[in-house]
């Protein structure tokens, strides 16, 4: 009898040693929401509501067929996690005529740079939209992924309960298990830096596909105009409490509506990979959207339409101009010709769609804060004193203006065509507007700069 008792005692001791940990307490931390800033893309512009679209920023789309160079930054991330991220990113290629070409970390010039972060650096998940990537300096990332959201925490909860290297790690560092919470556990899993980390591939797929969708120019599907009837106050309170976001950030990231132009026709798609999860309490009508981890049919369609495999140019393409290498050129008064001469200096590149541009030089007050009104109908831009040139730029063309000693773009503003400014100081603001006649969207400002003050002679 005695022997049996002793044996039982040993068994109980053994069990209590490996199963001693109580279930973690408190709520599980949730995945970070995507913080891609879309505000600029959602600003209203003059639009033609008769042409239907879908939520993608046509102005920021790459050229159809582009090979986009992508690299990982800072030598971070195991080959295993990199392989999976590349695979999920490249799923877009199945539907669109666009290539994400992953190149070595030491490649000097790339379009997209992926930074693999964690909760420790709090960069979250986000991406530049489409060709905005090209505006980011080469030493900075264009796309953040928080890999601590890709960890399979369940397997570590399991080790916590049943034993394993993670439990041993916690014991070794003298963890106080009394008031241990999920939050503590998640934090410890990240700090553990498991060389054999278990990944949650659903989360990795959903987030990676979503962020690379932004990199192709797709916007948040919940921004589809009137797609969701938000319970605004409740949503503001929630994000203030759990993310520390102010109303403006919530408007930008969560409840702001895209311009109808960017909806590209098809109807609102709650299954889109570009949709945030929406819970019943966030809406006034109890509408719910789940966590979408795979592409919807709508996602495949919009990418196929933006980047068609069966034609050279997308029917959704809009004229785009890119202005780079901006110098201030030369702005001077000429008292022989009696006027101001402006030689702006920049390089310009056009997309596959023919576009009209206006090179506009407006007069401003000496402090550069106000345009000067005019009654002159010819030297006027929206009733403000200006001189301008309209140019029709050929598709897929490049030009350099006023570079390398050349003078090949000149604007002239005669004194006699200006409002009465004799003896006063003014500045010249030079701007480039593009004119999208097909889509009835006029005067999209793409660039401007201000000169130094000039004195107007008579
Ligand atoms: Zn997003």
GROMACS .gro file of C-alpha atoms and ligand atoms in nm:
model
  459
    1UNK     CA    1   0.000   0.000   0.000
    2UNK     CA    2   0.270   0.234   0.103
    3UNK     CA    3   0.448   0.182  -0.228
    4UNK     CA    4   0.138   0.271  -0.428
    5UNK     CA    5   0.084   0.593  -0.235
    6UNK     CA    6   0.440   0.693  -0.292
    7UNK     CA    7   0.407   0.630  -0.662
    8UNK     CA    8   0.089   0.839  -0.680
    9UNK     CA    9   0.270   1.113  -0.497
   10UNK     CA   10   0.543   1.119  -0.758
   11UNK     CA   11   0.292   1.128  -1.042
   12UNK     CA   12   0.104   1.420  -0.887
   13UNK     CA   13   0.428   1.606  -0.831
   14UNK     CA   14   0.532   1.551  -1.191
   15UNK     CA   15   0.196   1.670  -1.324
   16UNK     CA   16   0.196   1.976  -1.105
   17UNK     CA   17   0.544   2.058  -1.231
   18UNK     CA   18   0.447   2.067  -1.600
   19UNK     CA   19   0.083   2.174  -1.575
   20UNK     CA   20   0.125   2.421  -1.295
   21UNK     CA   21   0.044   2.729  -1.504
   22UNK     CA   22  -0.308   2.866  -1.487
   23UNK     CA   23  -0.471   2.990  -1.804
   24UNK     CA   24  -0.358   3.345  -1.881
   25UNK     CA   25  -0.599   3.609  -1.765
   26UNK     CA   26  -0.750   3.910  -1.936
   27UNK     CA   27  -0.837   3.974  -2.299
   28UNK     CA   28  -0.611   3.869  -2.586
   29UNK     CA   29  -0.433   4.161  -2.755
   30UNK     CA   30  -0.572   4.220  -3.103
   31UNK     CA   31  -0.386   4.261  -3.430
   32UNK     CA   32  -0.276   4.615  -3.516
   33UNK     CA   33  -0.506   4.780  -3.770
   34UNK     CA   34  -0.359   4.899  -4.098
   35UNK     CA   35  -0.248   5.261  -4.067
   36UNK     CA   36  -0.196   5.345  -4.432
   37UNK     CA   37  -0.281   5.714  -4.467
   38UNK     CA   38  -0.532   5.763  -4.741
   39UNK     CA   39  -0.652   6.112  -4.664
   40UNK     CA   40  -0.481   6.274  -4.959
   41UNK     CA   41  -0.628   6.018  -5.196
   42UNK     CA   42  -0.972   6.075  -5.061
   43UNK     CA   43  -0.987   6.451  -5.112
   44UNK     CA   44  -1.278   6.538  -5.335
   45UNK     CA   45  -1.197   6.659  -5.686
   46UNK     CA   46  -1.423   6.755  -5.972
   47UNK     CA   47  -1.563   6.425  -6.091
   48UNK     CA   48  -1.776   6.256  -6.348
   49UNK     CA   49  -2.017   6.034  -6.162
   50UNK     CA   50  -2.150   5.879  -6.480
   51UNK     CA   51  -1.835   5.673  -6.527
   52UNK     CA   52  -1.830   5.387  -6.276
   53UNK     CA   53  -1.509   5.263  -6.109
   54UNK     CA   54  -1.394   5.068  -5.782
   55UNK     CA   55  -1.193   5.175  -5.476
   56UNK     CA   56  -0.846   5.219  -5.622
   57UNK     CA   57  -0.657   5.539  -5.673
   58UNK     CA   58  -0.620   5.554  -6.052
   59UNK     CA   59  -0.388   5.853  -6.020
   60UNK     CA   60  -0.141   5.643  -5.820
   61UNK     CA   61  -0.152   5.324  -6.026
   62UNK     CA   62   0.171   5.199  -6.181
   63UNK     CA   63   0.198   5.170  -6.557
   64UNK     CA   64   0.046   4.849  -6.687
   65UNK     CA   65   0.313   4.578  -6.712
   66UNK     CA   66   0.556   4.750  -6.474
   67UNK     CA   67   0.815   4.537  -6.298
   68UNK     CA   68   0.825   4.680  -5.945
   69UNK     CA   69   1.153   4.623  -5.760
   70UNK     CA   70   1.105   4.518  -5.398
   71UNK     CA   71   1.358   4.454  -5.124
   72UNK     CA   72   1.358   4.380  -4.753
   73UNK     CA   73   1.538   4.631  -4.534
   74UNK     CA   74   1.810   4.594  -4.273
   75UNK     CA   75   1.871   4.219  -4.323
   76UNK     CA   76   1.576   4.148  -4.094
   77UNK     CA   77   1.355   3.839  -4.113
   78UNK     CA   78   1.425   3.470  -4.153
   79UNK     CA   79   1.423   3.316  -4.500
   80UNK     CA   80   1.108   3.130  -4.400
   81UNK     CA   81   0.909   3.445  -4.322
   82UNK     CA   82   1.049   3.628  -4.623
   83UNK     CA   83   0.952   3.340  -4.853
   84UNK     CA   84   0.595   3.349  -4.727
   85UNK     CA   85   0.569   3.729  -4.761
   86UNK     CA   86   0.702   3.710  -5.118
   87UNK     CA   87   0.454   3.436  -5.199
   88UNK     CA   88   0.155   3.631  -5.064
   89UNK     CA   89   0.264   3.954  -5.234
   90UNK     CA   90   0.304   3.775  -5.564
   91UNK     CA   91  -0.053   3.635  -5.557
   92UNK     CA   92  -0.156   3.972  -5.708
   93UNK     CA   93   0.048   3.883  -6.017
   94UNK     CA   94  -0.194   3.601  -6.099
   95UNK     CA   95  -0.466   3.857  -6.171
   96UNK     CA   96  -0.286   4.169  -6.288
   97UNK     CA   97  -0.016   4.245  -6.543
   98UNK     CA   98   0.227   4.364  -6.278
   99UNK     CA   99   0.537   4.204  -6.125
  100UNK     CA  100   0.682   4.234  -5.776
  101UNK     CA  101   1.046   4.149  -5.838
  102UNK     CA  102   1.221   4.080  -5.507
  103UNK     CA  103   1.587   4.179  -5.521
  104UNK     CA  104   1.874   4.145  -5.270
  105UNK     CA  105   1.877   4.369  -4.960
  106UNK     CA  106   2.184   4.556  -5.082
  107UNK     CA  107   2.020   4.671  -5.410
  108UNK     CA  108   2.077   5.046  -5.432
  109UNK     CA  109   1.754   5.153  -5.602
  110UNK     CA  110   1.416   4.991  -5.552
  111UNK     CA  111   1.052   5.098  -5.572
  112UNK     CA  112   0.921   4.919  -5.260
  113UNK     CA  113   1.118   4.861  -4.941
  114UNK     CA  114   0.967   4.628  -4.681
  115UNK     CA  115   1.053   4.677  -4.316
  116UNK     CA  116   0.979   4.380  -4.095
  117UNK     CA  117   0.911   4.522  -3.750
  118UNK     CA  118   0.752   4.410  -3.428
  119UNK     CA  119   0.547   4.549  -3.141
  120UNK     CA  120   0.880   4.673  -3.004
  121UNK     CA  121   0.919   4.939  -3.277
  122UNK     CA  122   0.543   5.005  -3.308
  123UNK     CA  123   0.553   5.082  -3.679
  124UNK     CA  124   0.244   4.870  -3.740
  125UNK     CA  125   0.117   4.768  -4.082
  126UNK     CA  126   0.101   5.025  -4.361
  127UNK     CA  127   0.220   5.107  -4.709
  128UNK     CA  128   0.264   5.396  -4.945
  129UNK     CA  129  -0.006   5.398  -5.213
  130UNK     CA  130   0.103   5.291  -5.562
  131UNK     CA  131   0.357   5.519  -5.730
  132UNK     CA  132   0.385   5.731  -5.415
  133UNK     CA  133   0.649   5.471  -5.325
  134UNK     CA  134   0.875   5.645  -5.575
  135UNK     CA  135   0.867   5.967  -5.369
  136UNK     CA  136   1.029   5.801  -5.066
  137UNK     CA  137   1.409   5.828  -5.018
  138UNK     CA  138   1.596   5.502  -5.084
  139UNK     CA  139   1.709   5.471  -4.722
  140UNK     CA  140   1.350   5.461  -4.593
  141UNK     CA  141   1.091   5.185  -4.608
  142UNK     CA  142   0.769   5.219  -4.808
  143UNK     CA  143   0.588   4.928  -4.643
  144UNK     CA  144   0.580   4.817  -4.279
  145UNK     CA  145   0.477   4.475  -4.154
  146UNK     CA  146   0.460   4.401  -3.781
  147UNK     CA  147   0.569   4.036  -3.774
  148UNK     CA  148   0.466   3.997  -3.410
  149UNK     CA  149   0.109   3.991  -3.545
  150UNK     CA  150   0.203   3.688  -3.757
  151UNK     CA  151   0.305   3.469  -3.463
  152UNK     CA  152   0.084   3.171  -3.379
  153UNK     CA  153   0.028   3.260  -3.013
  154UNK     CA  154  -0.190   2.954  -2.961
  155UNK     CA  155   0.114   2.728  -2.979
  156UNK     CA  156   0.283   2.934  -2.705
  157UNK     CA  157  -0.029   2.929  -2.485
  158UNK     CA  158  -0.010   2.554  -2.531
  159UNK     CA  159   0.355   2.545  -2.418
  160UNK     CA  160   0.266   2.770  -2.128
  161UNK     CA  161   0.007   2.519  -2.016
  162UNK     CA  162   0.179   2.194  -2.105
  163UNK     CA  163   0.550   2.268  -2.100
  164UNK     CA  164   0.808   2.339  -2.363
  165UNK     CA  165   1.101   2.572  -2.435
  166UNK     CA  166   0.881   2.881  -2.396
  167UNK     CA  167   0.767   2.780  -2.046
  168UNK     CA  168   1.128   2.705  -1.957
  169UNK     CA  169   1.225   3.053  -2.082
  170UNK     CA  170   0.957   3.212  -1.863
  171UNK     CA  171   1.074   3.017  -1.559
  172UNK     CA  172   1.438   3.101  -1.623
  173UNK     CA  173   1.365   3.470  -1.623
  174UNK     CA  174   1.172   3.437  -1.296
  175UNK     CA  175   0.824   3.517  -1.431
  176UNK     CA  176   0.557   3.586  -1.172
  177UNK     CA  177   0.277   3.354  -1.284
  178UNK     CA  178   0.026   3.476  -1.027
  179UNK     CA  179  -0.124   3.762  -1.220
  180UNK     CA  180   0.000   3.658  -1.561
  181UNK     CA  181  -0.217   3.788  -1.847
  182UNK     CA  182  -0.248   3.730  -2.220
  183UNK     CA  183  -0.087   4.068  -2.269
  184UNK     CA  184   0.216   3.952  -2.066
  185UNK     CA  185   0.227   3.626  -2.260
  186UNK     CA  186   0.215   3.795  -2.602
  187UNK     CA  187   0.489   4.036  -2.493
  188UNK     CA  188   0.704   3.749  -2.363
  189UNK     CA  189   0.657   3.550  -2.684
  190UNK     CA  190   0.795   3.847  -2.882
  191UNK     CA  191   1.087   3.889  -2.640
  192UNK     CA  192   1.155   3.511  -2.651
  193UNK     CA  193   1.258   3.544  -3.020
  194UNK     CA  194   1.199   3.175  -3.083
  195UNK     CA  195   1.438   3.048  -3.354
  196UNK     CA  196   1.169   2.792  -3.442
  197UNK     CA  197   0.884   3.043  -3.429
  198UNK     CA  198   0.538   2.907  -3.517
  199UNK     CA  199   0.363   3.136  -3.765
  200UNK     CA  200  -0.005   3.210  -3.807
  201UNK     CA  201  -0.012   3.192  -4.186
  202UNK     CA  202  -0.370   3.321  -4.214
  203UNK     CA  203  -0.278   3.645  -4.043
  204UNK     CA  204   0.044   3.676  -4.243
  205UNK     CA  205  -0.141   3.616  -4.570
  206UNK     CA  206  -0.424   3.859  -4.494
  207UNK     CA  207  -0.200   4.144  -4.382
  208UNK     CA  208   0.070   4.098  -4.647
  209UNK     CA  209  -0.181   4.077  -4.932
  210UNK     CA  210  -0.361   4.385  -4.796
  211UNK     CA  211  -0.045   4.597  -4.771
  212UNK     CA  212   0.078   4.496  -5.116
  213UNK     CA  213  -0.273   4.583  -5.239
  214UNK     CA  214  -0.208   4.939  -5.115
  215UNK     CA  215   0.128   4.928  -5.292
  216UNK     CA  216  -0.067   4.863  -5.614
  217UNK     CA  217  -0.287   5.168  -5.549
  218UNK     CA  218  -0.585   5.001  -5.381
  219UNK     CA  219  -0.764   5.194  -5.107
  220UNK     CA  220  -0.951   5.068  -4.800
  221UNK     CA  221  -1.274   4.912  -4.918
  222UNK     CA  222  -1.459   5.042  -4.611
  223UNK     CA  223  -1.400   5.388  -4.762
  224UNK     CA  224  -1.644   5.298  -5.043
  225UNK     CA  225  -1.888   5.591  -5.036
  226UNK     CA  226  -2.196   5.499  -4.829
  227UNK     CA  227  -2.073   5.137  -4.799
  228UNK     CA  228  -2.103   5.140  -4.421
  229UNK     CA  229  -2.334   5.331  -4.190
  230UNK     CA  230  -2.085   5.403  -3.912
  231UNK     CA  231  -2.183   5.463  -3.553
  232UNK     CA  232  -1.929   5.744  -3.549
  233UNK     CA  233  -1.919   5.835  -3.178
  234UNK     CA  234  -1.869   5.474  -3.073
  235UNK     CA  235  -1.598   5.424  -3.333
  236UNK     CA  236  -1.413   5.741  -3.225
  237UNK     CA  237  -1.426   5.628  -2.860
  238UNK     CA  238  -1.302   5.278  -2.944
  239UNK     CA  239  -0.997   5.391  -3.142
  240UNK     CA  240  -0.918   5.661  -2.885
  241UNK     CA  241  -0.915   5.399  -2.611
  242UNK     CA  242  -0.734   5.113  -2.784
  243UNK     CA  243  -0.509   5.289  -3.038
  244UNK     CA  244  -0.480   5.639  -2.894
  245UNK     CA  245  -0.605   5.782  -3.223
  246UNK     CA  246  -0.774   6.122  -3.244
  247UNK     CA  247  -1.087   6.184  -3.453
  248UNK     CA  248  -0.887   6.299  -3.751
  249UNK     CA  249  -0.684   5.980  -3.762
  250UNK     CA  250  -1.000   5.770  -3.730
  251UNK     CA  251  -1.154   5.969  -4.015
  252UNK     CA  252  -0.842   5.912  -4.225
  253UNK     CA  253  -0.797   5.543  -4.156
  254UNK     CA  254  -1.138   5.406  -4.075
  255UNK     CA  255  -1.452   5.597  -4.161
  256UNK     CA  256  -1.350   5.848  -4.428
  257UNK     CA  257  -1.518   5.797  -4.764
  258UNK     CA  258  -1.320   5.783  -5.087
  259UNK     CA  259  -1.401   6.002  -5.378
  260UNK     CA  260  -1.669   5.839  -5.595
  261UNK     CA  261  -1.424   5.856  -5.887
  262UNK     CA  262  -1.205   5.597  -5.714
  263UNK     CA  263  -1.487   5.345  -5.671
  264UNK     CA  264  -1.437   5.223  -6.026
  265UNK     CA  265  -1.780   5.094  -6.097
  266UNK     CA  266  -1.836   4.765  -5.927
  267UNK     CA  267  -2.045   4.765  -5.617
  268UNK     CA  268  -1.922   4.780  -5.259
  269UNK     CA  269  -1.737   4.458  -5.170
  270UNK     CA  270  -1.744   4.360  -4.800
  271UNK     CA  271  -1.535   4.050  -4.878
  272UNK     CA  272  -1.241   4.258  -5.007
  273UNK     CA  273  -0.898   4.192  -4.859
  274UNK     CA  274  -0.877   4.572  -4.844
  275UNK     CA  275  -1.162   4.591  -4.591
  276UNK     CA  276  -1.108   4.640  -4.217
  277UNK     CA  277  -1.305   4.403  -3.996
  278UNK     CA  278  -1.621   4.577  -3.880
  279UNK     CA  279  -1.813   4.474  -3.571
  280UNK     CA  280  -2.185   4.519  -3.516
  281UNK     CA  281  -2.142   4.786  -3.247
  282UNK     CA  282  -1.943   5.003  -3.492
  283UNK     CA  283  -2.242   5.045  -3.725
  284UNK     CA  284  -2.588   5.190  -3.674
  285UNK     CA  285  -2.755   4.896  -3.849
  286UNK     CA  286  -2.559   4.607  -3.694
  287UNK     CA  287  -2.371   4.542  -4.021
  288UNK     CA  288  -2.068   4.313  -3.975
  289UNK     CA  289  -1.755   4.245  -4.182
  290UNK     CA  290  -1.526   3.958  -4.082
  291UNK     CA  291  -1.148   3.941  -4.096
  292UNK     CA  292  -1.076   3.882  -4.463
  293UNK     CA  293  -0.751   3.694  -4.513
  294UNK     CA  294  -0.789   3.602  -4.880
  295UNK     CA  295  -0.860   3.801  -5.195
  296UNK     CA  296  -1.221   3.839  -5.298
  297UNK     CA  297  -1.348   3.807  -5.654
  298UNK     CA  298  -1.382   4.187  -5.648
  299UNK     CA  299  -1.014   4.228  -5.554
  300UNK     CA  300  -0.910   4.006  -5.844
  301UNK     CA  301  -1.132   4.204  -6.081
  302UNK     CA  302  -1.009   4.548  -5.984
  303UNK     CA  303  -0.645   4.447  -6.017
  304UNK     CA  304  -0.719   4.281  -6.352
  305UNK     CA  305  -0.888   4.604  -6.465
  306UNK     CA  306  -0.612   4.835  -6.340
  307UNK     CA  307  -0.339   4.611  -6.483
  308UNK     CA  308  -0.498   4.418  -6.773
  309UNK     CA  309  -0.313   4.118  -6.914
  310UNK     CA  310  -0.499   4.133  -7.246
  311UNK     CA  311  -0.431   4.493  -7.349
  312UNK     CA  312  -0.154   4.742  -7.337
  313UNK     CA  313  -0.328   5.022  -7.149
  314UNK     CA  314  -0.598   4.991  -6.882
  315UNK     CA  315  -0.934   5.149  -6.956
  316UNK     CA  316  -0.912   5.283  -6.598
  317UNK     CA  317  -0.581   5.457  -6.667
  318UNK     CA  318  -0.576   5.833  -6.624
  319UNK     CA  319  -0.315   6.079  -6.753
  320UNK     CA  320  -0.031   6.107  -6.505
  321UNK     CA  321   0.267   6.330  -6.508
  322UNK     CA  322   0.567   6.293  -6.289
  323UNK     CA  323   0.787   6.592  -6.219
  324UNK     CA  324   1.134   6.534  -6.078
  325UNK     CA  325   1.471   6.706  -6.036
  326UNK     CA  326   1.307   7.036  -5.958
  327UNK     CA  327   1.538   7.332  -5.963
  328UNK     CA  328   1.425   7.689  -5.911
  329UNK     CA  329   1.528   7.787  -6.259
  330UNK     CA  330   1.528   8.159  -6.315
  331UNK     CA  331   1.266   8.425  -6.249
  332UNK     CA  332   1.364   8.781  -6.340
  333UNK     CA  333   1.228   9.121  -6.436
  334UNK     CA  334   1.324   9.248  -6.781
  335UNK     CA  335   1.299   9.623  -6.817
  336UNK     CA  336   1.363   9.618  -7.190
  337UNK     CA  337   1.085   9.370  -7.268
  338UNK     CA  338   0.890   9.522  -6.975
  339UNK     CA  339   0.775   9.215  -6.792
  340UNK     CA  340   0.869   8.917  -6.582
  341UNK     CA  341   1.039   8.620  -6.748
  342UNK     CA  342   1.008   8.278  -6.585
  343UNK     CA  343   1.231   7.981  -6.672
  344UNK     CA  344   1.117   7.695  -6.449
  345UNK     CA  345   1.354   7.400  -6.432
  346UNK     CA  346   1.240   7.038  -6.398
  347UNK     CA  347   1.213   6.698  -6.566
  348UNK     CA  348   0.872   6.571  -6.669
  349UNK     CA  349   0.754   6.222  -6.758
  350UNK     CA  350   0.410   6.119  -6.883
  351UNK     CA  351   0.211   5.797  -6.850
  352UNK     CA  352   0.060   5.590  -7.131
  353UNK     CA  353  -0.235   5.828  -7.157
  354UNK     CA  354  -0.206   6.149  -7.351
  355UNK     CA  355  -0.250   6.446  -7.125
  356UNK     CA  356  -0.274   6.821  -7.137
  357UNK     CA  357  -0.078   7.024  -6.890
  358UNK     CA  358  -0.081   7.387  -6.799
  359UNK     CA  359   0.236   7.557  -6.684
  360UNK     CA  360   0.101   7.844  -6.477
  361UNK     CA  361   0.285   8.140  -6.324
  362UNK     CA  362   0.071   8.342  -6.083
  363UNK     CA  363   0.151   8.667  -5.909
  364UNK     CA  364   0.134   8.661  -5.532
  365UNK     CA  365   0.177   8.921  -5.262
  366UNK     CA  366   0.532   8.982  -5.138
  367UNK     CA  367   0.483   8.733  -4.853
  368UNK     CA  368   0.364   8.467  -5.097
  369UNK     CA  369   0.036   8.418  -4.911
  370UNK     CA  370  -0.222   8.566  -5.150
  371UNK     CA  371  -0.285   8.561  -5.522
  372UNK     CA  372  -0.356   8.896  -5.683
  373UNK     CA  373  -0.699   8.939  -5.843
  374UNK     CA  374  -0.724   9.071  -6.198
  375UNK     CA  375  -0.990   9.186  -6.443
  376UNK     CA  376  -0.767   9.096  -6.739
  377UNK     CA  377  -0.933   8.798  -6.907
  378UNK     CA  378  -0.628   8.671  -7.094
  379UNK     CA  379  -0.365   8.695  -6.823
  380UNK     CA  380  -0.575   8.520  -6.562
  381UNK     CA  381  -0.605   8.182  -6.394
  382UNK     CA  382  -0.940   8.161  -6.216
  383UNK     CA  383  -0.957   8.545  -6.206
  384UNK     CA  384  -0.610   8.574  -6.047
  385UNK     CA  385  -0.325   8.749  -6.231
  386UNK     CA  386  -0.133   8.482  -6.419
  387UNK     CA  387   0.042   8.385  -6.737
  388UNK     CA  388   0.032   8.028  -6.860
  389UNK     CA  389   0.116   7.787  -7.139
  390UNK     CA  390  -0.097   7.489  -7.234
  391UNK     CA  391   0.094   7.188  -7.363
  392UNK     CA  392  -0.019   6.858  -7.500
  393UNK     CA  393   0.228   6.596  -7.380
  394UNK     CA  394   0.276   6.278  -7.578
  395UNK     CA  395   0.208   5.946  -7.402
  396UNK     CA  396   0.507   5.776  -7.238
  397UNK     CA  397   0.736   6.069  -7.310
  398UNK     CA  398   1.006   6.251  -7.115
  399UNK     CA  399   1.131   6.607  -7.130
  400UNK     CA  400   1.379   6.825  -6.946
  401UNK     CA  401   1.314   7.198  -6.918
  402UNK     CA  402   1.574   7.465  -6.863
  403UNK     CA  403   1.848   7.221  -6.769
  404UNK     CA  404   2.216   7.211  -6.863
  405UNK     CA  405   2.227   7.565  -6.995
  406UNK     CA  406   1.929   7.511  -7.226
  407UNK     CA  407   1.640   7.760  -7.232
  408UNK     CA  408   1.349   7.563  -7.371
  409UNK     CA  409   1.051   7.671  -7.162
  410UNK     CA  410   0.977   8.037  -7.108
  411UNK     CA  411   0.675   8.212  -6.961
  412UNK     CA  412   0.645   8.587  -7.003
  413UNK     CA  413   0.419   8.820  -6.803
  414UNK     CA  414   0.411   9.175  -6.952
  415UNK     CA  415   0.377   9.456  -6.698
  416UNK     CA  416   0.094   9.607  -6.901
  417UNK     CA  417  -0.116   9.294  -6.855
  418UNK     CA  418  -0.080   9.297  -6.477
  419UNK     CA  419  -0.298   9.479  -6.226
  420UNK     CA  420  -0.143   9.811  -6.119
  421UNK     CA  421   0.159   9.709  -5.914
  422UNK     CA  422   0.416   9.975  -6.004
  423UNK     CA  423   0.691   9.990  -5.744
  424UNK     CA  424   0.545   9.702  -5.545
  425UNK     CA  425   0.711   9.372  -5.467
  426UNK     CA  426   0.553   9.045  -5.577
  427UNK     CA  427   0.645   8.678  -5.599
  428UNK     CA  428   0.582   8.433  -5.879
  429UNK     CA  429   0.424   8.102  -5.795
  430UNK     CA  430   0.489   7.847  -6.066
  431UNK     CA  431   0.250   7.548  -6.080
  432UNK     CA  432   0.182   7.255  -6.307
  433UNK     CA  433  -0.177   7.145  -6.358
  434UNK     CA  434  -0.288   6.843  -6.549
  435UNK     CA  435  -0.613   6.829  -6.732
  436UNK     CA  436  -0.794   6.496  -6.750
  437UNK     CA  437  -1.047   6.574  -7.022
  438UNK     CA  438  -1.171   6.217  -7.067
  439UNK     CA  439  -1.276   6.189  -6.705
  440UNK     CA  440  -1.386   6.549  -6.682
  441UNK     CA  441  -1.140   6.619  -6.399
  442UNK     CA  442  -0.977   6.953  -6.455
  443UNK     CA  443  -0.685   7.130  -6.307
  444UNK     CA  444  -0.527   6.873  -6.085
  445UNK     CA  445  -0.232   7.044  -5.926
  446UNK     CA  446   0.078   6.832  -5.939
  447UNK     CA  447   0.353   7.068  -5.837
  448UNK     CA  448   0.437   7.426  -5.749
  449UNK     CA  449   0.713   7.653  -5.622
  450UNK     CA  450   0.750   8.015  -5.517
  451UNK     CA  451   1.014   8.262  -5.638
  452UNK     CA  452   1.199   8.527  -5.440
  453UNK     CA  453   1.040   8.875  -5.430
  454UNK     CA  454   1.066   9.090  -5.744
  455UNK     CA  455   1.000   9.461  -5.780
  456UNK     CA  456   0.761   9.562  -6.059
  457UNK     CA  457   0.887   9.856  -6.267
  458UNK     CA  458   0.668  10.062  -6.492
  459LIG    ZN1  459  -0.474   4.925  -4.515
   0.00000   0.00000   0.00000
